[in-house]
Amino acid sequence: MARIAGVNIPSNKRVKISLRYIYGIGPAMAQSICTKLAIPDERRVNQLSDDEIQKIRQLIEADYRVEGDLRREVAMNIKRLMDLGCYRGLRHRRGLPVRGQRTHTNARTRKGKAVAIAGKKKVTK
C-alpha cells in the first residue's frame, strides 16, 4: 500500500482510481497527474516503482492543494461567510441547504431526522 499525502491508497486498483482516495483529487485531476507523469491508464499501484510513487508524491505536493491544507481552506471560507453574516453564512450556521434547494419537503440530509410536532394531528380527507 502506497502512502501519498498522508493517505494510504489501495494498491490493487488502477493509479487513476486510487489517487481519488486523496481529499481534493477527483477524476479530472487524477487523469492529469497520470498524463503529466506518463503513467498508462491500465497501470495498477502495486506495479509502480518506488521512483514513480516518489514522483507522484512530489508533483502533488508542489502543484496541488490537498488533504489538510484544502480542508483548512474550506473551513476558513465557511467561517468567513458565517462571520460576515451574509445569507450563505446564515444558512451554514443554521445547518440548512446553502445553494437554494427547497426545504419544505426535502433537505433531510442537512436538517437531520424529522422531529414530530406534539399535538399536531394529521388531516384526513
mmCIF file of C-alpha atoms in Angstrom:
data_model
loop_
_atom_site.group_PDB
_atom_site.id
_atom_site.type_symbol
_atom_site.label_atom_id
_atom_site.label_comp_id
_atom_site.label_asym_id
_atom_site.label_seq_id
_atom_site.Cartn_x
_atom_site.Cartn_y
_atom_site.Cartn_z
ATOM 1 C CA MET A 1 0.000 0.000 0.000
ATOM 2 C CA ALA A 2 1.465 3.321 -1.114
ATOM 3 C CA ARG A 3 1.225 6.380 1.129
ATOM 4 C CA ILE A 4 0.728 9.671 -0.687
ATOM 5 C CA ALA A 5 -0.191 12.992 1.003
ATOM 6 C CA GLY A 6 -0.736 11.172 4.294
ATOM 7 C CA VAL A 7 -3.279 8.742 2.802
ATOM 8 C CA ASN A 8 -2.848 5.028 2.224
ATOM 9 C CA ILE A 9 -4.071 4.484 -1.323
ATOM 10 C CA PRO A 10 -5.248 0.972 -2.315
ATOM 11 C CA SER A 11 -2.606 -0.994 -4.183
ATOM 12 C CA ASN A 12 -4.823 -3.351 -6.172
ATOM 13 C CA LYS A 13 -6.645 -0.577 -8.083
ATOM 14 C CA ARG A 14 -5.565 1.446 -11.091
ATOM 15 C CA VAL A 15 -3.492 4.546 -10.319
ATOM 16 C CA LYS A 16 -6.130 6.880 -11.748
ATOM 17 C CA ILE A 17 -8.767 5.422 -9.379
ATOM 18 C CA SER A 18 -6.509 5.124 -6.317
ATOM 19 C CA LEU A 19 -5.459 8.777 -6.430
ATOM 20 C CA ARG A 20 -9.110 9.755 -5.849
ATOM 21 C CA TYR A 21 -8.835 8.477 -2.270
ATOM 22 C CA ILE A 22 -6.875 11.656 -1.534
ATOM 23 C CA TYR A 23 -9.170 14.532 -0.481
ATOM 24 C CA GLY A 24 -9.086 17.164 -3.203
ATOM 25 C CA ILE A 25 -8.225 14.878 -6.118
ATOM 26 C CA GLY A 26 -11.111 13.957 -8.384
ATOM 27 C CA PRO A 27 -11.344 12.152 -11.730
ATOM 28 C CA ALA A 28 -10.016 15.009 -13.884
ATOM 29 C CA MET A 29 -7.119 15.846 -11.567
ATOM 30 C CA ALA A 30 -6.129 12.177 -11.232
ATOM 31 C CA GLN A 31 -6.119 11.876 -15.037
ATOM 32 C CA SER A 32 -3.961 14.987 -15.415
ATOM 33 C CA ILE A 33 -1.466 13.688 -12.836
ATOM 34 C CA CYS A 34 -1.164 10.392 -14.719
ATOM 35 C CA THR A 35 -0.776 12.234 -18.028
ATOM 36 C CA LYS A 36 1.935 14.580 -16.686
ATOM 37 C CA LEU A 37 3.951 11.645 -15.336
ATOM 38 C CA ALA A 38 3.297 9.423 -18.398
ATOM 39 C CA ILE A 39 1.665 6.648 -16.356
ATOM 40 C CA PRO A 40 -0.518 4.399 -18.556
ATOM 41 C CA ASP A 41 -4.230 4.142 -17.668
ATOM 42 C CA GLU A 42 -4.151 0.383 -17.093
ATOM 43 C CA ARG A 43 -1.195 0.521 -14.640
ATOM 44 C CA ARG A 44 -2.018 -0.511 -11.067
ATOM 45 C CA VAL A 45 -0.493 0.975 -7.916
ATOM 46 C CA ASN A 46 1.273 -2.275 -6.958
ATOM 47 C CA GLN A 47 3.015 -2.206 -10.371
ATOM 48 C CA LEU A 48 4.508 1.242 -9.759
ATOM 49 C CA SER A 49 8.172 1.541 -8.863
ATOM 50 C CA ASP A 50 9.303 3.459 -5.786
ATOM 51 C CA ASP A 51 10.664 6.152 -8.097
ATOM 52 C CA GLU A 52 7.256 6.627 -9.772
ATOM 53 C CA ILE A 53 5.485 6.825 -6.400
ATOM 54 C CA GLN A 54 8.021 9.426 -5.294
ATOM 55 C CA LYS A 55 7.368 11.459 -8.488
ATOM 56 C CA ILE A 56 3.601 11.366 -7.843
ATOM 57 C CA ARG A 57 4.202 12.471 -4.245
ATOM 58 C CA GLN A 58 6.412 15.397 -5.340
ATOM 59 C CA LEU A 59 4.018 16.515 -8.088
ATOM 60 C CA ILE A 60 1.008 16.548 -5.739
ATOM 61 C CA GLU A 61 2.977 18.343 -3.031
ATOM 62 C CA ALA A 62 4.257 21.004 -5.444
ATOM 63 C CA ASP A 63 1.240 21.695 -7.682
ATOM 64 C CA TYR A 64 -1.944 20.799 -5.796
ATOM 65 C CA ARG A 65 -3.631 21.744 -2.528
ATOM 66 C CA VAL A 66 -4.932 18.531 -0.950
ATOM 67 C CA GLU A 67 -5.921 16.945 2.379
ATOM 68 C CA GLY A 68 -5.229 19.112 5.466
ATOM 69 C CA ASP A 69 -4.463 22.366 3.638
ATOM 70 C CA LEU A 70 -7.586 22.092 1.486
ATOM 71 C CA ARG A 71 -9.831 21.110 4.410
ATOM 72 C CA ARG A 72 -8.483 24.065 6.399
ATOM 73 C CA GLU A 73 -9.076 26.442 3.487
ATOM 74 C CA VAL A 74 -12.677 25.251 3.008
ATOM 75 C CA ALA A 75 -13.364 25.544 6.755
ATOM 76 C CA MET A 76 -11.916 29.071 6.794
ATOM 77 C CA ASN A 77 -14.079 30.082 3.812
ATOM 78 C CA ILE A 78 -17.217 28.826 5.578
ATOM 79 C CA LYS A 79 -16.174 30.559 8.816
ATOM 80 C CA ARG A 80 -15.604 33.806 6.893
ATOM 81 C CA LEU A 81 -19.136 33.629 5.448
ATOM 82 C CA MET A 82 -20.589 32.999 8.901
ATOM 83 C CA ASP A 83 -18.639 35.899 10.443
ATOM 84 C CA LEU A 84 -19.806 38.251 7.689
ATOM 85 C CA GLY A 85 -23.401 37.356 8.436
ATOM 86 C CA CYS A 86 -24.260 37.014 4.770
ATOM 87 C CA TYR A 87 -27.122 34.798 3.609
ATOM 88 C CA ARG A 88 -24.877 31.823 2.827
ATOM 89 C CA GLY A 89 -23.210 32.173 6.212
ATOM 90 C CA LEU A 90 -26.578 32.158 7.981
ATOM 91 C CA ARG A 91 -27.597 29.002 6.107
ATOM 92 C CA HIS A 92 -24.338 27.324 7.180
ATOM 93 C CA ARG A 93 -24.881 28.427 10.783
ATOM 94 C CA ARG A 94 -28.446 27.067 10.859
ATOM 95 C CA GLY A 95 -27.496 23.807 9.147
ATOM 96 C CA LEU A 96 -29.799 24.376 6.184
ATOM 97 C CA PRO A 97 -29.103 23.952 2.449
ATOM 98 C CA VAL A 98 -26.883 26.749 1.158
ATOM 99 C CA ARG A 99 -27.405 26.621 -2.599
ATOM 100 C CA GLY A 100 -31.082 27.441 -2.995
ATOM 101 C CA GLN A 101 -32.623 23.985 -2.608
ATOM 102 C CA ARG A 102 -36.202 23.688 -1.341
ATOM 103 C CA THR A 103 -36.634 22.864 2.337
ATOM 104 C CA HIS A 104 -40.413 22.457 2.663
ATOM 105 C CA THR A 105 -40.375 18.724 1.934
ATOM 106 C CA ASN A 106 -36.785 17.722 1.298
ATOM 107 C CA ALA A 107 -33.339 18.633 2.716
ATOM 108 C CA ARG A 108 -33.349 15.817 5.281
ATOM 109 C CA THR A 109 -29.615 15.308 4.893
ATOM 110 C CA ARG A 110 -28.863 18.869 6.051
ATOM 111 C CA LYS A 111 -31.732 19.259 8.532
ATOM 112 C CA GLY A 112 -31.374 15.883 10.231
ATOM 113 C CA LYS A 113 -34.012 13.361 11.212
ATOM 114 C CA ALA A 114 -37.611 14.637 11.135
ATOM 115 C CA VAL A 115 -38.944 15.645 14.556
ATOM 116 C CA ALA A 116 -42.638 15.099 15.325
ATOM 117 C CA ILE A 117 -44.572 18.145 16.485
ATOM 118 C CA ALA A 118 -46.538 17.477 19.685
ATOM 119 C CA GLY A 119 -50.294 17.925 19.455
ATOM 120 C CA LYS A 120 -50.406 18.098 15.665
ATOM 121 C CA LYS A 121 -52.856 15.662 14.088
ATOM 122 C CA LYS A 122 -52.915 14.509 10.509
ATOM 123 C CA VAL A 123 -55.782 15.825 8.428
ATOM 124 C CA THR A 124 -57.833 13.090 6.718
ATOM 125 C CA LYS A 125 -59.885 13.750 3.653
#
